[in-house]
Amino acid sequence: MSRPFKSVLAATTALFIQPAVAQDEPYDLGTIFVSGGLTPIEGSAYGRAGSVITEEEIEDRNAVYVADLLRSLPGVSVSRTGAYGSVTQVRLRGHEGNHTLVLIDGIEVAAPNTGEYDFSGLLAADIERIEVIRGPQSALYGSNAIGGVISITTKTAQEPGFAGNVGFEVGSDGTTEGRLALRLNTERGQLSFSAARRETGGFDISGTPGGEDDGDLNRTYNLKGRYRVNEVLTIGGSIRHVDRTGDSDSGVFGAPTRAGLVVDDLSGTSLQETYGGLYAELDTLGGRLLNRVDLSFGTIDRQGVSGAGVRNSDNSGTRAKVAYRGTVALDAPTLNSANHTLSFAAEWERLTYKENDPTIVFAPGQLVKRSREQTAIALEYQGDFGNGFALQGSVRHDFNDKFEDFTTYAIGASYQLPNQTTRLHASYGTGVQNPTLIEQFGFFANFAGNPNLEPEQSKGWDFGVEQQFLNGRGLIDVTYFNEELTDEITSVFDPGTGISTPVNQTGTSDRQGIEVAASAALTDRLDMSLSYTWLDAENPDGSVEVRRPEHEALLRLGYLMPNDRTRLNLEVQHVAGLFDSDFTAASLGANVVELQDYTLVNVGFSHEVTDDIQVYGRIHNVTDESYEELDGYSTQGRTAFFGVTANF
């Protein structure tokens, strides 16, 4: 038996042999996947592999960035270029970062030029819920969902009337954060506003003795609301703005040694991101047909400075989308009472990107606004057959103005065994990823676009077993997945010209793995969660895919003290089998280098001073572990933070 399968078996066995503990009320295992289909679907009937992080879990962990919450989920790998606020990539099941579709309040937020969302600026302060759907999701979402979907929902007013929340935090490296949230809930609607400002002096990510610290300033504002006009019509919308400035250090391609891959300098980036949307929902046919129209947009403006502190980039990207979705009950007079539904959707999307400053471009063509449009139609069936078996199927056709049109499809099935404690789930799907605008057009002096690129395509399946234990107070899910990616896009460097060019690789990139997720209320006061991922991801030539650990595990323990007001948390994360490209002069990216395995320990507490005032604290990297997520980029040692929040 191979080492990864032994690890999974050991973890699974350890969970199942724990003694049962009596408890008056069963542990709540129910969940809803809002983004699992064109309409929400119950987790107990969902055939695809997915995870949900709830508002309670977010508050218990007192995490600052959403990326650090995502680390606790199976099938998810996160890499940050050193300091908080630096470029942060999230990969699902070994795919690239731009293979993950990211939604915030239903609005796509990826950068139009790269097709990837940088998680470095996404604070967790106003987040209510995070859903992660793993595997090809193009049949529902089109391009950019070839590896999966991450859907994030911000907080809304829960209690009737007006309420608010303020918070403040201080910590290591000169870190301060202030937060404010105002919420209104009436009989006809809700309105929520939040603002957060976080600043940190940071540390030197180049690791140069006496080097300058690389800090970050983040200001985030979010406004959303909904209003029920009458019994059949509801309107709503949201707008989000993030303004951030971060220091960084330059990477040196072809450095003599690994120690010189990152140098201490004055480089940095400023970003202004604005996303928004409006929607209207109309109930028709007496509640049998629900219609929804969405209008959304996004703009990202980016300015960069070189290592000498001189501006070297100024660009803008936009996204505009119009979408319609209708859902009809097939076997009942209303959707609320239906076991079988059919959804149909259509959308139009336009992306643009351009450089703004003629004084810093290398060619006039950079100043030309590049654009791309596509339209799509989709169909989805959801059915619950009442005997423990549920089925979902979807198909989508995309019409592209720059590439070939394509059709993707997916199917998922769930079966609850008669024992009512075991559930089987399985899915199969296909996906397509369009080349990014950068890959298509270039825009940089050392990077030439390739207009002849073909879209990347994938197909994959997974099968999982979900088992309740401890008399229903615990749940474990073990899933195996297998995917194939063809026409994977990579960059080829020409040492003679110093220019990189994107090309489609010949052959198949294979990915397989095992995902384990478990959670349990061990006693009335002690709870735990565990995630483990074994990943085998290879390029067509058999070489390992970089920045995707082979093994990643995270164990979390939470304990509520007898005073019922103080909660203690412990997290232990282990990463092994992590590779990165070797960009030293001897390799110039042709080879890979294995980074050192590492284990991180984080601890924290929260205490309710009163029903409305809470204090909390946490220590990250308790053992002061020295480690790297990317070759050459230093990471933080031991840090500590303390904060207070108050409701009114």
XYZ file of C-alpha atoms in Angstrom:
648
model
C 0.000 0.000 0.000
C 1.388 3.426 -0.971
C 2.320 6.011 1.648
C -0.572 8.468 0.858
C -3.174 5.720 1.100
C -1.699 4.606 4.439
C -2.006 8.184 5.705
C -5.671 8.358 4.702
C -6.438 4.968 6.239
C -4.751 5.910 9.506
C -6.642 9.207 9.738
C -9.946 7.533 8.932
C -9.431 4.697 11.409
C -8.478 7.057 14.223
C -11.732 8.948 13.812
C -13.946 5.894 13.680
C -12.548 4.172 16.783
C -13.288 7.089 19.105
C -15.841 6.130 21.760
C -19.360 7.453 21.392
C -20.378 10.191 23.816
C -24.000 10.657 24.743
C -25.572 14.026 24.008
C -29.160 15.203 24.267
C -29.248 17.069 20.942
C -27.721 15.735 17.713
C -24.876 17.619 16.068
C -26.247 19.726 13.215
C -24.803 18.363 9.966
C -27.144 20.129 7.572
C -25.922 22.656 5.043
C -27.015 24.328 1.825
C -24.804 24.893 -1.211
C -25.986 28.206 -2.610
C -23.462 28.099 -5.466
C -23.615 24.380 -6.144
C -26.030 24.866 -9.019
C -28.143 27.413 -10.814
C -30.364 27.158 -7.731
C -29.361 26.268 -4.131
C -29.217 22.604 -3.183
C -29.096 20.773 0.144
C -25.716 19.338 1.029
C -27.299 15.977 1.851
C -28.419 15.670 -1.792
C -25.372 17.219 -3.478
C -23.362 14.925 -5.732
C -20.307 17.120 -6.220
C -17.470 17.574 -3.707
C -17.815 20.750 -1.673
C -17.074 22.446 1.644
C -18.683 25.261 3.611
C -17.115 27.556 6.207
C -19.858 29.118 8.326
C -20.004 32.477 10.074
C -19.578 30.765 13.443
C -16.405 29.010 12.291
C -14.992 32.265 10.901
C -15.623 34.064 14.199
C -14.190 31.197 16.277
C -10.913 31.289 14.374
C -10.532 35.104 14.303
C -8.736 34.840 10.967
C -7.708 38.064 9.226
C -7.636 36.911 5.602
C -9.995 34.603 3.754
C -6.987 32.824 2.243
C -6.010 31.560 5.697
C -9.513 30.166 6.222
C -9.283 28.357 2.887
C -6.123 26.585 4.051
C -8.294 24.484 6.359
C -10.210 22.863 3.494
C -9.283 19.702 1.585
C -8.246 20.071 -2.035
C -7.155 23.696 -1.507
C -3.553 24.936 -1.617
C -2.513 28.531 -0.862
C 0.780 30.245 -1.697
C 1.675 33.786 -0.640
C 4.739 35.715 -1.805
C 5.964 36.384 1.693
C 4.174 39.087 3.674
C 0.472 39.617 4.275
C -0.896 41.716 1.446
C 1.505 40.160 -1.068
C 0.205 38.242 -4.083
C -1.756 35.237 -2.816
C -2.783 32.385 -5.096
C -5.380 29.716 -4.331
C -5.360 26.461 -6.291
C -8.033 23.756 -6.280
C -7.093 20.135 -6.914
C -3.732 21.061 -8.391
C -5.038 23.497 -10.992
C -3.640 26.951 -11.630
C -4.954 29.961 -9.716
C -6.795 31.279 -12.778
C -8.677 27.979 -13.023
C -10.691 28.923 -9.932
C -13.797 31.068 -10.358
C -14.203 33.441 -7.387
C -17.541 35.082 -6.564
C -18.246 37.684 -3.879
C -21.978 38.108 -3.315
C -22.495 36.386 -6.656
C -20.230 38.787 -8.600
C -17.145 37.501 -10.410
C -14.023 39.283 -9.133
C -11.077 37.832 -11.087
C -8.717 40.269 -12.797
C -9.777 40.560 -16.457
C -6.174 40.444 -17.712
C -5.030 37.313 -15.843
C -8.336 35.572 -15.140
C -7.165 35.138 -11.542
C -8.278 36.662 -8.255
C -5.529 37.809 -5.905
C -6.687 36.826 -2.405
C -4.141 39.097 -0.702
C -6.691 41.893 -0.280
C -9.690 39.874 0.892
C -10.205 40.510 4.612
C -12.373 38.116 6.616
C -13.927 40.747 8.886
C -17.270 41.059 7.055
C -17.543 37.536 5.614
C -20.561 35.443 6.532
C -20.008 32.294 4.521
C -17.509 30.612 2.198
C -18.392 27.808 -0.202
C -15.829 25.804 -2.157
C -17.002 23.526 -4.970
C -14.191 21.315 -6.275
C -13.841 19.838 -9.734
C -14.789 21.114 -13.230
C -17.724 23.530 -12.978
C -17.734 24.987 -16.502
C -21.126 23.401 -17.191
C -22.558 25.984 -14.776
C -20.059 28.834 -14.811
C -18.114 28.606 -18.081
C -14.436 29.525 -18.367
C -12.371 30.175 -15.207
C -14.203 27.376 -13.336
C -12.176 24.493 -14.712
C -10.775 23.655 -11.274
C -13.734 24.714 -9.156
C -15.610 27.622 -7.604
C -15.086 29.665 -4.442
C -18.208 31.619 -3.500
C -18.036 34.185 -0.696
C -21.032 35.841 0.946
C -20.721 38.993 3.022
C -22.747 39.584 6.154
C -26.332 40.823 6.205
C -28.660 42.001 8.970
C -30.112 39.040 10.872
C -32.147 40.588 13.683
C -35.045 43.050 13.166
C -34.193 46.727 13.512
C -30.896 48.594 13.471
C -27.627 47.073 14.726
C -23.926 47.695 14.462
C -20.486 46.362 15.269
C -17.099 47.981 15.851
C -13.740 46.311 16.268
C -10.104 47.139 16.775
C -6.954 45.015 16.617
C -3.243 45.552 17.265
C -0.357 43.173 16.788
C 3.154 42.356 15.692
C 5.014 44.307 12.997
C 3.125 47.501 13.810
C -0.218 46.037 12.768
C -3.483 47.896 13.423
C -6.996 47.272 12.171
C -10.261 49.135 12.667
C -13.707 47.880 11.603
C -17.239 49.252 11.488
C -20.463 47.582 10.377
C -23.986 49.044 10.265
C -27.032 46.884 9.468
C -30.761 47.466 9.101
C -33.449 44.801 8.851
C -37.112 45.686 8.221
C -40.189 43.749 7.158
C -39.465 44.505 3.514
C -35.704 44.416 3.275
C -32.176 44.582 4.603
C -29.299 47.041 4.223
C -25.706 46.455 5.340
C -22.588 48.604 5.246
C -19.112 47.733 6.450
C -15.694 49.386 6.391
C -12.305 48.061 7.452
C -8.817 49.536 7.502
C -5.829 47.293 8.162
C -2.208 48.413 8.110
C 0.938 46.469 8.897
C 4.584 47.438 8.814
C 5.365 43.916 7.674
C 8.792 42.312 7.449
C 11.500 41.948 4.824
C 10.310 39.219 2.450
C 13.740 39.030 0.798
C 15.315 37.852 4.040
C 18.208 40.294 3.611
C 19.938 41.081 6.927
C 18.935 44.628 7.811
C 16.549 44.775 4.843
C 13.587 47.134 4.654
C 10.241 45.868 5.937
C 7.525 45.268 3.358
C 4.212 46.592 4.650
C 0.624 46.731 3.449
C -2.346 49.084 3.758
C -5.843 47.799 2.997
C -9.106 49.770 3.017
C -12.250 47.800 2.212
C -15.838 49.072 1.915
C -18.913 46.971 1.254
C -22.571 47.950 0.802
C -25.416 45.614 -0.067
C -29.154 45.423 0.348
C -32.405 43.944 -0.855
C -35.997 45.203 -0.937
C -39.214 43.267 -1.370
C -41.328 45.502 -3.600
C -44.405 43.273 -3.302
C -45.281 39.613 -2.869
C -43.677 38.574 -6.165
C -40.881 41.088 -6.872
C -37.612 41.581 -4.971
C -34.746 43.840 -6.007
C -31.267 44.154 -4.566
C -27.649 44.875 -5.192
C -24.180 45.330 -3.803
C -21.032 47.353 -4.343
C -17.561 46.619 -2.992
C -14.413 48.763 -3.143
C -10.913 47.779 -2.054
C -8.034 50.263 -2.073
C -4.684 48.807 -1.076
C -0.994 49.558 -1.311
C 1.678 46.970 -0.670
C 5.457 46.881 -0.593
C 7.336 44.011 -2.185
C 10.821 42.934 -3.200
C 11.916 42.039 -6.719
C 12.466 38.524 -7.954
C 15.680 37.925 -9.867
C 15.318 35.575 -12.819
C 18.633 33.822 -13.304
C 20.113 34.629 -9.885
C 23.455 32.910 -9.220
C 22.104 31.164 -6.114
C 18.740 30.539 -4.458
C 19.663 33.035 -1.751
C 19.666 35.777 -4.380
C 16.288 34.995 -5.960
C 14.606 37.873 -4.108
C 16.394 41.178 -3.453
C 15.533 43.943 -1.021
C 14.351 47.053 -2.892
C 11.568 49.646 -3.156
C 9.175 47.829 -5.498
C 5.474 47.829 -4.710
C 1.938 47.848 -6.046
C -1.231 49.899 -5.576
C -4.619 48.450 -6.496
C -8.128 49.863 -6.646
C -10.812 47.218 -7.107
C -14.511 47.999 -7.481
C -17.229 45.403 -8.021
C -20.961 45.871 -8.076
C -24.250 44.539 -9.288
C -28.027 44.855 -9.328
C -30.592 42.087 -9.491
C -34.329 41.563 -9.674
C -36.239 38.381 -8.763
C -39.790 37.848 -10.028
C -42.059 35.037 -8.863
C -44.498 33.962 -11.583
C -47.039 31.209 -12.277
C -48.149 31.275 -8.665
C -44.700 30.456 -7.329
C -43.907 27.757 -9.871
C -41.431 29.822 -11.934
C -38.768 32.065 -10.404
C -37.011 34.536 -12.708
C -33.843 36.455 -11.906
C -31.920 39.087 -13.882
C -28.402 40.180 -12.842
C -26.343 43.148 -14.030
C -22.774 43.214 -12.697
C -19.474 44.969 -13.323
C -15.914 45.043 -12.110
C -12.960 47.396 -12.565
C -9.370 46.903 -11.460
C -6.774 49.668 -11.695
C -3.177 48.774 -10.890
C -0.052 50.905 -10.508
C 3.402 49.523 -9.848
C 6.816 50.877 -8.928
C 10.188 49.323 -9.708
C 12.932 48.389 -7.297
C 14.275 51.918 -7.681
C 10.928 53.372 -6.603
C 10.039 54.569 -10.110
C 6.596 53.907 -11.550
C 6.771 51.068 -14.079
C 3.134 50.057 -14.677
C -0.311 51.624 -14.871
C -3.136 49.506 -16.275
C -6.880 48.971 -16.078
C -9.231 46.068 -16.652
C -13.022 45.862 -16.716
C -15.722 43.213 -16.718
C -19.406 43.674 -17.559
C -21.990 40.909 -17.390
C -25.727 40.535 -17.983
C -27.378 37.271 -16.925
C -30.853 35.751 -16.765
C -31.913 32.652 -14.864
C -35.282 30.942 -14.624
C -36.224 27.941 -12.482
C -39.463 26.010 -12.857
C -41.002 23.301 -10.674
C -41.578 20.123 -12.691
C -43.656 18.060 -10.259
C -45.398 20.540 -7.970
C -47.369 23.796 -8.131
C -44.566 25.745 -6.345
C -40.800 25.590 -6.196
C -40.864 25.242 -2.424
C -42.751 21.954 -2.687
C -41.008 20.563 -5.771
C -38.643 17.596 -5.799
C -37.712 18.090 -9.450
C -36.717 21.426 -10.977
C -35.380 22.664 -14.281
C -33.277 25.819 -14.569
C -32.343 27.646 -17.742
C -29.892 30.516 -18.022
C -28.319 32.906 -20.512
C -25.527 35.441 -20.074
C -23.326 37.914 -21.928
C -19.897 39.030 -20.744
C -17.281 41.523 -21.956
C -13.687 41.896 -20.723
C -11.275 44.743 -21.465
C -7.679 45.559 -20.553
C -5.188 48.314 -21.438
C -2.087 50.157 -20.285
C -2.724 53.780 -19.359
C 0.573 55.693 -19.318
C 2.333 56.255 -22.682
C 5.548 57.275 -20.911
C 6.222 53.815 -19.485
C 5.147 51.406 -22.227
C 7.600 49.750 -24.600
C 5.310 49.815 -27.671
C 2.225 51.818 -28.801
C 0.233 48.586 -29.064
C 0.160 48.366 -25.273
C -2.091 51.432 -25.164
C -4.742 49.745 -27.320
C -7.734 48.595 -25.312
C -8.043 44.842 -25.850
C -11.456 43.256 -25.413
C -13.204 39.919 -25.515
C -16.895 38.990 -25.528
C -18.767 35.782 -25.015
C -22.353 34.662 -24.580
C -23.663 31.427 -23.149
C -26.793 29.382 -22.537
C -27.138 26.714 -19.849
C -29.623 24.135 -18.596
C -29.695 22.316 -15.246
C -31.879 19.598 -13.757
C -32.090 18.889 -10.024
C -34.077 15.919 -8.771
C -34.741 14.273 -5.414
C -36.382 10.860 -5.841
C -37.445 10.509 -2.210
C -35.624 7.218 -1.578
C -32.283 8.718 -0.617
C -31.234 9.192 -4.252
C -30.716 12.654 -5.748
C -29.422 13.643 -9.164
C -28.087 16.841 -10.745
C -27.191 17.353 -14.387
C -26.133 20.449 -16.334
C -25.013 21.431 -19.821
C -23.726 24.756 -21.128
C -22.738 26.120 -24.542
C -20.429 29.131 -24.844
C -20.173 31.327 -27.929
C -16.733 33.004 -28.076
C -15.691 35.846 -30.348
C -11.973 34.944 -30.199
C -11.902 31.154 -29.812
C -13.903 28.132 -30.846
C -17.322 27.732 -29.268
C -17.541 24.872 -26.803
C -20.037 22.759 -24.882
C -19.441 21.463 -21.367
C -21.535 19.172 -19.200
C -21.599 17.682 -15.709
C -23.556 15.164 -13.675
C -23.674 14.500 -9.949
C -25.455 11.912 -7.844
C -25.985 11.367 -4.132
C -27.368 8.299 -2.356
C -28.228 8.063 1.334
C -28.002 4.437 2.463
C -30.919 2.960 4.429
C -28.874 3.137 7.639
C -29.283 6.964 7.393
C -25.672 7.489 8.487
C -23.799 6.742 5.258
C -23.993 8.753 2.052
C -22.319 8.095 -1.276
C -21.673 10.920 -3.723
C -20.098 11.019 -7.169
C -19.736 13.425 -10.078
C -18.284 13.743 -13.558
C -17.717 16.939 -15.476
C -15.873 18.708 -18.252
C -14.316 22.142 -18.274
C -12.783 24.720 -20.595
C -10.391 27.574 -19.796
C -9.878 30.396 -22.298
C -6.375 31.887 -22.593
C -6.076 35.071 -20.569
C -5.826 38.501 -22.179
C -2.185 38.654 -21.080
C -1.458 35.285 -22.702
C -3.268 36.334 -25.847
C -1.878 39.860 -26.280
C 1.266 40.098 -24.127
C 1.515 43.764 -22.986
C 5.035 43.393 -21.501
C 8.508 43.841 -23.005
C 9.740 40.434 -21.799
C 6.493 38.556 -22.466
C 5.102 38.068 -25.983
C 1.423 37.202 -26.435
C 0.320 34.247 -28.535
C -2.946 34.791 -30.465
C -2.872 31.173 -31.665
C -3.345 29.630 -28.228
C -6.066 27.016 -27.790
C -8.320 26.924 -24.711
C -7.334 24.454 -22.004
C -9.800 21.587 -21.562
C -10.379 19.151 -18.717
C -12.499 16.217 -17.721
C -12.685 14.656 -14.306
C -14.622 12.515 -11.890
C -14.754 11.940 -8.162
C -16.327 9.475 -5.754
C -16.805 9.947 -2.029
C -18.179 8.321 1.091
C -19.639 10.466 3.847
C -20.143 8.807 7.228
C -21.710 10.059 10.428
C -20.248 8.853 13.728
C -20.461 9.559 17.459
C -24.238 9.115 17.355
C -24.600 11.756 14.673
C -22.356 14.381 16.312
C -19.552 13.878 13.851
C -19.051 13.555 10.116
C -16.211 12.341 7.924
C -16.037 12.551 4.141
C -13.364 10.770 2.079
C -13.275 11.597 -1.647
C -11.045 10.321 -4.450
C -10.740 12.436 -7.612
C -9.128 11.954 -10.999
C -8.803 14.653 -13.675
C -7.111 15.136 -17.047
C -6.106 18.519 -18.436
C -5.193 18.912 -22.109
C -3.650 21.861 -23.954
C -2.283 23.176 -20.659
C -0.760 26.619 -21.180
C 2.795 27.229 -20.028
C 5.492 29.774 -20.858
C 8.670 29.017 -22.796
C 11.712 31.219 -22.156
C 14.127 32.047 -24.966
C 17.588 32.769 -23.446
C 18.683 34.436 -26.686
C 15.994 37.135 -26.670
C 15.110 37.117 -22.970
C 11.421 36.831 -23.912
C 8.870 34.318 -22.618
C 6.003 33.124 -24.825
C 2.908 31.160 -23.754
C 2.304 27.869 -25.581
C -0.052 24.902 -25.318
C 1.694 21.813 -24.007
C 1.335 18.609 -25.997
C -0.145 15.709 -24.067
C -2.168 15.337 -20.889
C -1.610 16.793 -17.428
C -2.862 14.183 -14.968
C -4.205 14.968 -11.522
C -5.480 12.615 -8.864
C -5.844 12.782 -5.133
C -7.681 12.027 -1.941
C -9.526 14.607 0.153
C -10.494 13.939 3.767
C -12.713 16.262 5.790
C -13.935 15.476 9.288
C -15.616 17.380 12.095
C -17.042 16.310 15.439
C -18.418 17.533 18.737
C -16.299 15.204 20.893
C -17.973 16.434 24.083
C -20.310 19.258 24.999
C -17.259 21.554 25.141
C -14.597 20.036 22.919
C -14.888 20.013 19.124
C -12.465 19.177 16.349
C -12.036 19.345 12.615
C -9.529 17.696 10.327
C -8.664 18.118 6.679
C -6.113 16.178 4.668
C -5.198 16.233 0.988
C -2.972 13.917 -0.979
C -2.302 15.332 -4.442
C -0.491 13.849 -7.416
C -0.303 16.526 -10.149
C 1.969 16.121 -13.164
C 2.810 17.997 -16.343
C 2.483 16.168 -19.681
C 6.200 15.275 -19.520
C 5.723 13.616 -16.123
C 7.354 16.394 -14.083
C 5.661 17.546 -10.898
C 3.411 20.620 -10.917
C 4.883 23.315 -8.661
C 3.351 25.173 -5.701
C 0.903 22.355 -4.973
C 1.890 20.270 -1.915
C 1.669 16.504 -2.221
C 0.515 16.281 1.391
C -1.305 18.927 3.394
C -3.096 18.375 6.695
C -4.705 20.686 9.228
C -6.057 19.700 12.640
C -8.126 22.151 14.655
C -9.295 21.752 18.266
C -11.712 24.096 20.021
C -12.607 24.101 23.710
C -15.339 26.100 25.458
C -14.375 26.650 29.090
C -16.855 25.979 31.939
C -17.639 29.694 32.266
C -19.346 29.399 28.839
C -17.675 32.653 27.793
C -14.096 31.713 26.961
C -13.092 29.634 23.957
C -9.613 28.270 23.221
C -8.420 27.215 19.776
C -5.458 25.208 18.536
C -4.472 24.670 14.887
C -1.691 22.465 13.589
C -0.869 22.540 9.864
C 1.621 20.253 8.128
C 2.826 20.641 4.542
C 5.066 18.153 2.728
C 6.121 17.475 -0.846
C 6.071 21.112 -2.013
C 8.045 21.998 -5.144
C 8.785 25.288 -6.898
C 10.424 26.219 -10.188
C 14.185 26.677 -10.038
C 14.810 30.165 -11.415
C 18.543 30.254 -10.680
C 21.008 30.758 -13.527
C 21.781 27.059 -13.775
C 18.127 26.201 -14.538
C 16.266 29.336 -15.733
C 13.000 27.667 -14.748
C 13.618 24.404 -16.578
C 13.967 22.380 -13.371
C 12.186 22.242 -10.031
C 13.431 22.398 -6.472
C 11.801 20.749 -3.445
C 11.135 23.067 -0.518
C 11.506 21.959 3.064
C 8.515 20.327 4.780
C 7.105 22.394 7.619
C 4.622 22.359 10.504
C 2.871 25.476 11.800
C 1.148 25.784 15.175
C -1.361 28.564 15.846
C -3.246 29.213 19.075
C -5.996 31.644 19.978
C -8.711 32.578 22.430
C -11.892 34.610 22.586
C -13.749 35.802 25.671
C -17.194 37.359 25.982
C -16.809 40.153 28.519
C -20.527 40.847 28.192
C -23.158 39.718 25.729
C -22.074 42.546 23.428
C -18.315 42.908 24.047
C -15.702 40.323 23.117
C -11.921 40.289 23.416
C -9.697 37.890 21.512
C -6.105 37.094 20.770
C -4.000 34.722 18.701
C -0.402 33.691 18.192
C 0.614 32.576 14.710
C 3.569 30.242 14.198
C 4.017 29.547 17.903
C 7.188 27.520 17.366
C 8.771 30.258 15.180
C 9.119 27.816 12.288
C 11.302 28.931 9.374
C 9.661 27.900 6.100
C 8.922 28.910 2.508
C 5.758 28.701 0.411
C 7.650 29.975 -2.664
C 11.345 29.562 -3.311
C 13.324 32.592 -2.139
C 10.488 34.363 -0.293
C 10.808 34.591 3.476
C 7.784 34.125 5.734
C 6.865 35.521 9.118
C 8.099 34.060 12.331
C 6.101 34.144 15.552
C 3.499 36.936 15.642
C 0.816 37.897 18.148
C -2.411 39.895 17.834
C -5.052 41.162 20.262
C -8.441 42.679 19.507
C -11.821 43.730 20.830
C -15.252 43.859 19.196
C -18.477 45.422 20.417
C -22.061 45.116 19.204
C -24.642 47.875 19.540
